[in-house]
């Protein structure tokens, strides 16, 4: 590309003219500084901006006219290294263009969608788990030893270096042994205690403990056991159902049935989606940009290496060379990514603002008490918003294809669906 000296001079003049009304200089009224003086004072600085804007503008015009879409950021190199003001600028631009993706007839794609009905056994199993969460505790026989799963009611006083510390004391505290609600090692030492026992529990706070003044410190908790209680599962009846917001047991069963079938539906969709992607991978052929495949293969190799070497946290390790398997997987990912993006663009698939807001709210719930900080982080982080949006866009494109493909429902058992999902996870 060539950016002429006249174009550059025109752009610099345009910038100076725009700034002139606000410029103040000794000996001149505001806005009355002569253009020649402005050019002498600021022209050199503005020349760099003008060069960049002109080059960017020329590249954008070229891409619009050619219809090319660069696979990655174009590389630019100024070829007349002895350039001086008044010369044209010669710029060499190179990029790998994204390929044209062929049209596909989705109506010829045949898929099976697993359908699982929630049977009585599954509903009863779910009811039993709810009963466990609604359990109560009753006093064990006098003198009984506490077991894993029992509740012990204790008074405790914690000390570090012989001195009590803030937040280390409580009376009549109900602690379920095995709940892991206290620091590691605390609950284990209370297994076997009896009502009336006094026991010193010796523990060490984790190095990453939230209270910095206690992190890594050894502590002794002086405990008095007030009661030992055994768990009693709730009776599965209308009263228990009301604890979970249902009118009666029949209504609770209906809610569980609906929830289970929604879970089965989500799992079945994942299986059908994988089958669709497999079909598209085999059916659609086009040349892939080497730069994207190479970058993706490197990322896959790097990620897998860290999974195999979890003790290495940073990037201080030998260079990791992608294997043929890594490259093959990268080719699939790049092909499907470009294909789904092209299908979505042509079908005008969009993730709405309302859908994005809902996704952000769902993520924010994972940070209770810090929702406002999370929203501020999302507003300032474009890359994170794109990471949230990408899978939503992909799912909408997949749904678009499902609507046109020949998808046949097939009723199967829960076990068959489970095996299909497990096979996905093992690939």
Coordinates of C-alpha atoms in Angstrom, one line a residue:
X1 CA 0.0 0.0 0.0
X2 CA 1.1 3.6 -0.7
X3 CA 0.1 6.6 1.4
X4 CA 1.0 9.7 -0.5
X5 CA 2.8 12.7 1.1
X6 CA -0.2 14.8 0.0
X7 CA -2.6 12.6 2.0
X8 CA -0.4 12.8 5.1
X9 CA 0.0 16.6 4.8
X10 CA -3.8 16.9 4.4
X11 CA -4.5 14.8 7.5
X12 CA -1.9 16.8 9.6
X13 CA -3.5 20.1 8.4
X14 CA -7.0 18.7 9.3
X15 CA -5.8 17.9 12.9
X16 CA -4.2 21.3 13.3
X17 CA -7.3 23.1 12.1
X18 CA -9.4 21.1 14.5
X19 CA -7.2 22.0 17.4
X20 CA -6.5 25.6 16.5
X21 CA -9.5 27.2 18.3
X22 CA -8.4 25.8 21.6
X23 CA -4.7 26.5 21.4
X24 CA -3.1 29.2 23.6
X25 CA 0.4 30.5 23.0
X26 CA 2.3 33.4 24.4
X27 CA 1.9 36.5 22.2
X28 CA -1.3 35.3 20.6
X29 CA -5.0 35.3 21.7
X30 CA -6.6 32.0 22.2
X31 CA -7.5 30.5 18.8
X32 CA -5.5 33.0 16.8
X33 CA -2.1 31.2 16.7
X34 CA -1.0 31.1 13.0
X35 CA -1.1 27.7 11.2
X36 CA 2.6 27.9 10.3
X37 CA 3.5 28.3 14.0
X38 CA 1.2 25.5 14.9
X39 CA 2.7 23.2 12.3
X40 CA 6.2 24.0 13.6
X41 CA 5.2 23.4 17.2
X42 CA 2.9 20.3 16.9
X43 CA 3.3 19.0 13.3
X44 CA 6.0 16.5 14.1
X45 CA 4.0 14.9 16.9
X46 CA 0.8 14.8 14.8
X47 CA 2.6 13.2 11.9
X48 CA 2.8 9.9 13.7
X49 CA -0.9 9.9 14.4
X50 CA -1.6 10.8 10.8
X51 CA 0.6 8.0 9.5
X52 CA -1.1 5.4 11.6
X53 CA -4.6 6.6 10.8
X54 CA -3.8 6.8 7.1
X55 CA -2.3 3.3 7.0
X56 CA -5.3 1.8 9.0
X57 CA -7.7 3.6 6.7
X58 CA -6.0 2.2 3.6
X59 CA -6.1 -1.3 5.0
X60 CA -9.8 -1.0 6.0
X61 CA -10.6 0.2 2.5
X62 CA -8.7 -2.7 1.0
X63 CA -10.5 -5.3 3.2
X64 CA -13.9 -3.7 2.3
X65 CA -13.2 -3.8 -1.4
X66 CA -11.7 -7.3 -1.5
X67 CA -14.1 -8.8 1.0
X68 CA -11.1 -10.5 2.7
X69 CA -11.3 -11.4 6.4
X70 CA -7.8 -11.8 8.0
X71 CA -7.4 -14.9 10.1
X72 CA -5.2 -12.9 12.5
X73 CA -4.0 -9.4 13.0
X74 CA -2.3 -8.4 9.7
X75 CA 1.5 -7.9 9.7
X76 CA 2.6 -4.4 8.5
X77 CA 6.1 -3.3 7.5
X78 CA 7.2 0.1 6.2
X79 CA 9.5 -0.7 3.2
X80 CA 11.1 2.7 2.7
X81 CA 13.2 2.8 5.8
X82 CA 14.9 6.0 4.8
X83 CA 11.6 7.8 4.8
X84 CA 11.6 11.6 5.5
X85 CA 8.8 14.1 5.7
X86 CA 7.6 14.9 2.3
X87 CA 8.0 11.3 1.0
X88 CA 5.2 8.9 0.2
X89 CA 4.9 5.9 2.6
X90 CA 5.2 2.4 1.2
X91 CA 3.8 -0.3 3.5
X92 CA 3.8 -4.0 2.9
X93 CA 0.9 -5.8 4.5
X94 CA 0.5 -9.6 4.8
X95 CA -2.2 -11.7 6.3
X96 CA -3.8 -15.1 5.9
X97 CA -7.4 -14.7 4.7
X98 CA -10.2 -16.7 6.2
X99 CA -11.5 -19.2 3.6
X100 CA -14.9 -19.0 2.0
X101 CA -17.1 -21.6 3.8
X102 CA -19.3 -23.7 1.4
X103 CA -23.1 -23.7 1.9
X104 CA -24.6 -26.8 3.5
X105 CA -28.0 -28.4 3.1
X106 CA -28.9 -29.2 6.7
X107 CA -32.1 -30.9 5.8
X108 CA -30.1 -33.9 4.7
X109 CA -28.5 -34.4 8.1
X110 CA -30.2 -37.2 10.1
X111 CA -29.8 -37.3 13.8
X112 CA -31.3 -39.2 16.8
X113 CA -32.3 -37.4 20.0
X114 CA -32.5 -39.5 23.1
X115 CA -35.6 -39.1 25.2
X116 CA -35.7 -40.3 28.8
X117 CA -38.8 -40.4 31.0
X118 CA -38.3 -40.0 34.8
X119 CA -39.4 -43.4 36.2
X120 CA -40.7 -44.0 39.7
X121 CA -37.4 -45.4 41.0
X122 CA -35.5 -42.2 40.0
X123 CA -38.2 -40.0 41.6
X124 CA -38.0 -42.1 44.8
X125 CA -34.2 -41.9 44.8
X126 CA -34.4 -38.1 44.5
X127 CA -37.0 -37.9 47.3
X128 CA -34.7 -40.0 49.5
X129 CA -31.9 -37.5 49.0
X130 CA -34.2 -34.6 49.8
X131 CA -35.2 -36.5 53.0
X132 CA -31.5 -36.6 54.0
X133 CA -31.1 -32.9 53.6
X134 CA -34.3 -32.4 55.7
X135 CA -33.0 -34.7 58.5
X136 CA -33.2 -33.9 62.1
X137 CA -31.0 -35.0 65.1
X138 CA -32.1 -36.8 68.3
X139 CA -30.1 -37.4 71.5
X140 CA -28.2 -40.7 71.5
X141 CA -28.4 -43.0 74.5
X142 CA -26.5 -41.6 77.5
X143 CA -22.8 -42.5 77.2
X144 CA -22.9 -43.3 73.5
X145 CA -19.8 -42.4 71.5
X146 CA -20.1 -39.9 68.6
X147 CA -19.8 -41.4 65.1
X148 CA -19.2 -39.9 61.7
X149 CA -22.4 -38.2 60.6
X150 CA -23.6 -37.5 64.2
X151 CA -24.1 -34.0 65.5
X152 CA -22.2 -33.0 68.6
X153 CA -23.3 -29.9 70.5
X154 CA -20.2 -28.2 72.0
X155 CA -18.9 -25.2 73.8
X156 CA -15.4 -24.3 72.5
X157 CA -12.6 -21.8 73.2
X158 CA -9.8 -21.5 70.7
X159 CA -6.3 -20.3 71.7
X160 CA -3.1 -19.5 69.8
X161 CA 0.1 -19.4 71.9
X162 CA -2.1 -19.8 75.0
X163 CA -4.1 -16.7 74.2
X164 CA -7.8 -16.7 73.1
X165 CA -8.4 -15.1 69.6
X166 CA -11.3 -13.2 68.2
X167 CA -14.0 -15.5 66.6
X168 CA -12.6 -18.6 68.4
X169 CA -15.3 -19.1 70.9
X170 CA -18.9 -20.3 70.8
X171 CA -21.5 -22.0 73.1
X172 CA -24.0 -24.7 72.2
X173 CA -22.5 -25.0 68.7
X174 CA -24.1 -27.9 66.7
X175 CA -21.4 -29.5 64.6
X176 CA -22.1 -32.4 62.2
X177 CA -19.0 -34.7 62.2
X178 CA -17.8 -35.2 58.6
X179 CA -19.4 -32.0 57.3
X180 CA -16.0 -30.4 56.8
X181 CA -17.4 -27.1 58.1
X182 CA -14.5 -26.6 60.4
X183 CA -10.8 -26.5 59.6
X184 CA -9.2 -29.8 58.6
X185 CA -8.5 -32.2 61.5
X186 CA -11.0 -30.6 63.9
X187 CA -14.0 -32.8 63.4
X188 CA -11.9 -36.0 63.2
X189 CA -10.7 -35.5 66.8
X190 CA -14.3 -35.4 68.1
X191 CA -15.2 -38.8 66.7
X192 CA -15.7 -41.1 69.8
X193 CA -16.5 -38.3 72.3
X194 CA -19.4 -38.7 74.7
X195 CA -21.8 -36.4 76.4
X196 CA -20.0 -34.5 79.1
X197 CA -16.5 -35.1 77.8
X198 CA -13.9 -32.3 77.7
X199 CA -11.4 -32.5 74.9
X200 CA -8.6 -30.4 73.6
X201 CA -8.6 -30.3 69.8
X202 CA -5.2 -29.5 68.4
X203 CA -5.1 -28.1 64.8
X204 CA -3.1 -25.9 62.5
X205 CA -4.8 -23.3 60.4
X206 CA -4.2 -23.6 56.6
X207 CA -1.6 -21.3 55.1
X208 CA -4.3 -19.8 52.8
X209 CA -6.7 -19.2 55.7
X210 CA -8.9 -16.1 55.2
X211 CA -7.9 -14.5 58.5
X212 CA -4.3 -13.6 57.8
X213 CA -3.3 -13.4 61.5
X214 CA -4.3 -17.0 62.0
X215 CA -2.9 -18.5 58.7
X216 CA -0.5 -21.3 59.3
X217 CA -0.7 -20.9 63.1
X218 CA -1.1 -23.9 65.5
X219 CA -4.2 -23.7 67.8
X220 CA -5.8 -25.5 70.6
X221 CA -9.6 -25.6 71.0
X222 CA -10.9 -26.4 74.5
X223 CA -14.1 -28.3 73.9
X224 CA -16.9 -29.3 76.2
X225 CA -19.4 -31.8 74.7
X226 CA -22.9 -30.9 75.7
X227 CA -24.8 -33.6 73.6
X228 CA -24.3 -36.3 71.1
X229 CA -27.1 -36.7 68.6
X230 CA -27.8 -39.2 65.8
X231 CA -29.3 -38.2 62.5
X232 CA -32.9 -39.1 61.8
X233 CA -34.1 -39.0 58.1
X234 CA -37.2 -36.9 57.6
X235 CA -40.4 -38.8 57.0
X236 CA -41.3 -38.5 53.4
X237 CA -44.8 -37.1 53.6
X238 CA -46.9 -34.0 52.9
X239 CA -45.2 -32.1 55.8
X240 CA -41.8 -32.7 54.4
X241 CA -43.0 -31.6 50.9
X242 CA -44.1 -28.3 52.4
X243 CA -40.5 -27.7 53.6
X244 CA -39.5 -27.6 50.0
X245 CA -42.3 -25.2 48.9
X246 CA -44.8 -27.9 47.5
X247 CA -48.4 -28.1 48.5
X248 CA -48.2 -31.9 49.2
X249 CA -46.1 -35.0 48.4
X250 CA -47.8 -35.5 45.0
X251 CA -46.9 -31.9 44.0
X252 CA -43.3 -32.4 45.2
X253 CA -43.0 -35.6 43.1
X254 CA -44.4 -33.7 40.1
X255 CA -41.7 -31.0 40.6
X256 CA -39.0 -33.7 40.9
X257 CA -40.2 -35.5 37.7
X258 CA -40.1 -32.2 35.8
X259 CA -36.6 -31.3 37.1
X260 CA -35.2 -34.8 36.3
X261 CA -36.6 -34.7 32.8
X262 CA -35.1 -31.3 32.2
X263 CA -31.7 -32.7 33.4
X264 CA -32.1 -35.7 31.0
X265 CA -33.1 -33.3 28.2
X266 CA -29.9 -31.3 28.7
X267 CA -27.7 -34.4 28.7
X268 CA -29.4 -35.7 25.6
X269 CA -28.9 -32.4 23.9
X270 CA -25.2 -32.6 24.6
X271 CA -25.1 -36.1 23.0
X272 CA -27.0 -34.9 19.9
X273 CA -24.9 -31.8 19.6
X274 CA -21.7 -34.0 19.5
X275 CA -23.3 -36.2 16.9
X276 CA -24.1 -33.1 14.8
X277 CA -20.6 -31.7 15.1
X278 CA -19.2 -35.1 14.0
X279 CA -21.4 -35.0 10.9
X280 CA -20.4 -31.5 10.1
X281 CA -16.7 -32.3 10.5
X282 CA -17.0 -35.1 8.0
X283 CA -19.5 -33.4 5.6
X284 CA -18.0 -29.9 5.2
X285 CA -14.6 -29.5 3.6
X286 CA -12.6 -26.3 3.1
X287 CA -9.0 -25.1 3.4
X288 CA -8.0 -24.1 7.0
X289 CA -5.8 -21.1 7.9
X290 CA -2.5 -22.6 9.0
X291 CA -1.9 -19.8 11.5
X292 CA -5.1 -20.6 13.4
X293 CA -4.5 -24.4 13.4
X294 CA -0.9 -23.9 14.6
X295 CA -2.0 -21.5 17.4
X296 CA -4.8 -23.8 18.5
X297 CA -2.6 -26.9 18.4
X298 CA 0.0 -25.1 20.6
X299 CA -2.7 -24.1 23.1
X300 CA -4.1 -27.6 23.3
X301 CA -0.6 -29.1 23.8
X302 CA 0.2 -26.4 26.5
X303 CA -3.1 -27.0 28.3
X304 CA -2.7 -30.8 28.3
X305 CA 0.9 -30.5 29.5
X306 CA -0.2 -28.5 32.5
X307 CA -2.9 -31.0 33.3
X308 CA -0.3 -33.7 33.4
X309 CA 2.1 -31.5 35.4
X310 CA -0.2 -29.7 37.9
X311 CA 2.8 -28.8 40.1
X312 CA 4.0 -26.3 37.5
X313 CA 1.9 -23.1 37.9
X314 CA 3.6 -20.6 35.6
X315 CA 5.2 -20.8 32.1
X316 CA 8.7 -21.6 33.3
X317 CA 9.0 -24.9 31.5
X318 CA 10.6 -26.4 28.3
X319 CA 8.9 -25.5 25.0
X320 CA 6.0 -27.9 24.3
X321 CA 5.8 -29.2 20.7
X322 CA 2.3 -30.2 19.5
X323 CA 1.9 -33.8 18.4
X324 CA -0.1 -35.0 15.4
X325 CA -3.0 -35.8 17.7
X326 CA -2.9 -32.2 19.0
X327 CA -2.9 -30.8 15.4
X328 CA -5.7 -33.1 14.3
X329 CA -7.9 -31.9 17.2
X330 CA -6.9 -28.3 16.4
X331 CA -8.0 -28.8 12.8
X332 CA -11.4 -30.0 14.0
X333 CA -11.9 -27.1 16.4
X334 CA -10.8 -24.5 13.9
X335 CA -13.0 -25.9 11.1
X336 CA -16.1 -26.2 13.3
X337 CA -15.5 -22.8 14.8
X338 CA -15.3 -21.1 11.4
X339 CA -18.2 -23.1 10.1
X340 CA -20.6 -22.3 13.0
X341 CA -19.5 -18.6 12.9
X342 CA -20.3 -18.5 9.2
X343 CA -23.7 -20.3 9.6
X344 CA -24.6 -17.9 12.5
X345 CA -23.6 -14.8 10.5
X346 CA -25.6 -15.8 7.4
X347 CA -28.6 -16.8 9.6
X348 CA -28.3 -13.5 11.5
X349 CA -28.1 -15.3 14.8
X350 CA -27.5 -13.0 17.7
X351 CA -27.1 -13.1 21.5
X352 CA -29.5 -10.4 22.8
X353 CA -28.6 -7.9 25.5
X354 CA -31.2 -9.6 27.8
X355 CA -29.6 -13.0 27.3
X356 CA -26.1 -11.5 28.1
X357 CA -27.5 -9.8 31.2
X358 CA -29.0 -13.0 32.4
X359 CA -25.7 -14.9 31.8
X360 CA -23.8 -12.2 33.8
X361 CA -26.3 -12.5 36.6
X362 CA -25.9 -16.3 36.7
X363 CA -22.1 -15.9 36.9
X364 CA -22.4 -13.2 39.6
X365 CA -24.3 -15.6 41.9
X366 CA -21.1 -17.5 42.3
X367 CA -19.7 -14.5 44.2
X368 CA -22.2 -13.8 47.0
X369 CA -21.6 -10.4 48.5
X370 CA -19.3 -9.3 45.6
X371 CA -21.9 -9.0 42.9
X372 CA -21.3 -5.3 42.3
X373 CA -17.5 -5.8 42.0
X374 CA -18.2 -8.7 39.5
X375 CA -20.5 -6.5 37.4
X376 CA -17.8 -3.8 37.3
X377 CA -15.2 -6.3 36.3
X378 CA -17.4 -7.6 33.4
X379 CA -18.1 -4.0 32.2
X380 CA -14.4 -3.3 32.0
X381 CA -13.3 -6.7 30.5
X382 CA -14.3 -7.2 26.9
X383 CA -12.5 -10.5 26.6
X384 CA -14.5 -12.0 29.5
X385 CA -17.8 -10.8 27.9
X386 CA -16.7 -12.5 24.7
X387 CA -15.9 -15.7 26.6
X388 CA -19.5 -15.6 28.1
X389 CA -21.1 -14.9 24.7
X390 CA -19.2 -17.4 22.6
X391 CA -20.9 -20.6 23.9
X392 CA -24.3 -18.9 23.9
X393 CA -23.9 -18.0 20.3
X394 CA -22.7 -21.5 19.4
X395 CA -25.7 -23.1 21.1
X396 CA -28.1 -20.8 19.2
X397 CA -26.4 -21.7 15.9
X398 CA -26.7 -25.4 16.8
X399 CA -30.4 -25.0 17.6
X400 CA -30.8 -23.2 14.2
X401 CA -29.3 -26.3 12.5
X402 CA -31.5 -28.7 14.6
X403 CA -34.6 -26.9 13.3
X404 CA -33.6 -27.7 9.7
X405 CA -32.1 -31.2 10.2
X406 CA -34.1 -34.4 10.4
X407 CA -34.0 -35.1 14.1
X408 CA -35.8 -38.2 15.3
X409 CA -36.7 -38.8 18.9
X410 CA -35.7 -42.2 20.4
X411 CA -36.9 -43.2 23.9
X412 CA -34.1 -44.8 25.9
X413 CA -33.4 -45.7 29.5
X414 CA -31.6 -43.5 31.9
X415 CA -28.6 -46.0 31.9
X416 CA -28.3 -45.7 28.1
X417 CA -28.2 -41.9 28.3
X418 CA -25.7 -42.1 31.1
X419 CA -23.4 -44.3 29.0
X420 CA -23.7 -42.0 26.0
X421 CA -22.7 -39.0 28.2
X422 CA -19.8 -40.9 29.8
X423 CA -18.5 -41.7 26.3
X424 CA -18.4 -38.0 25.5
X425 CA -16.4 -37.3 28.6
X426 CA -13.9 -40.0 27.9
X427 CA -13.1 -38.8 24.4

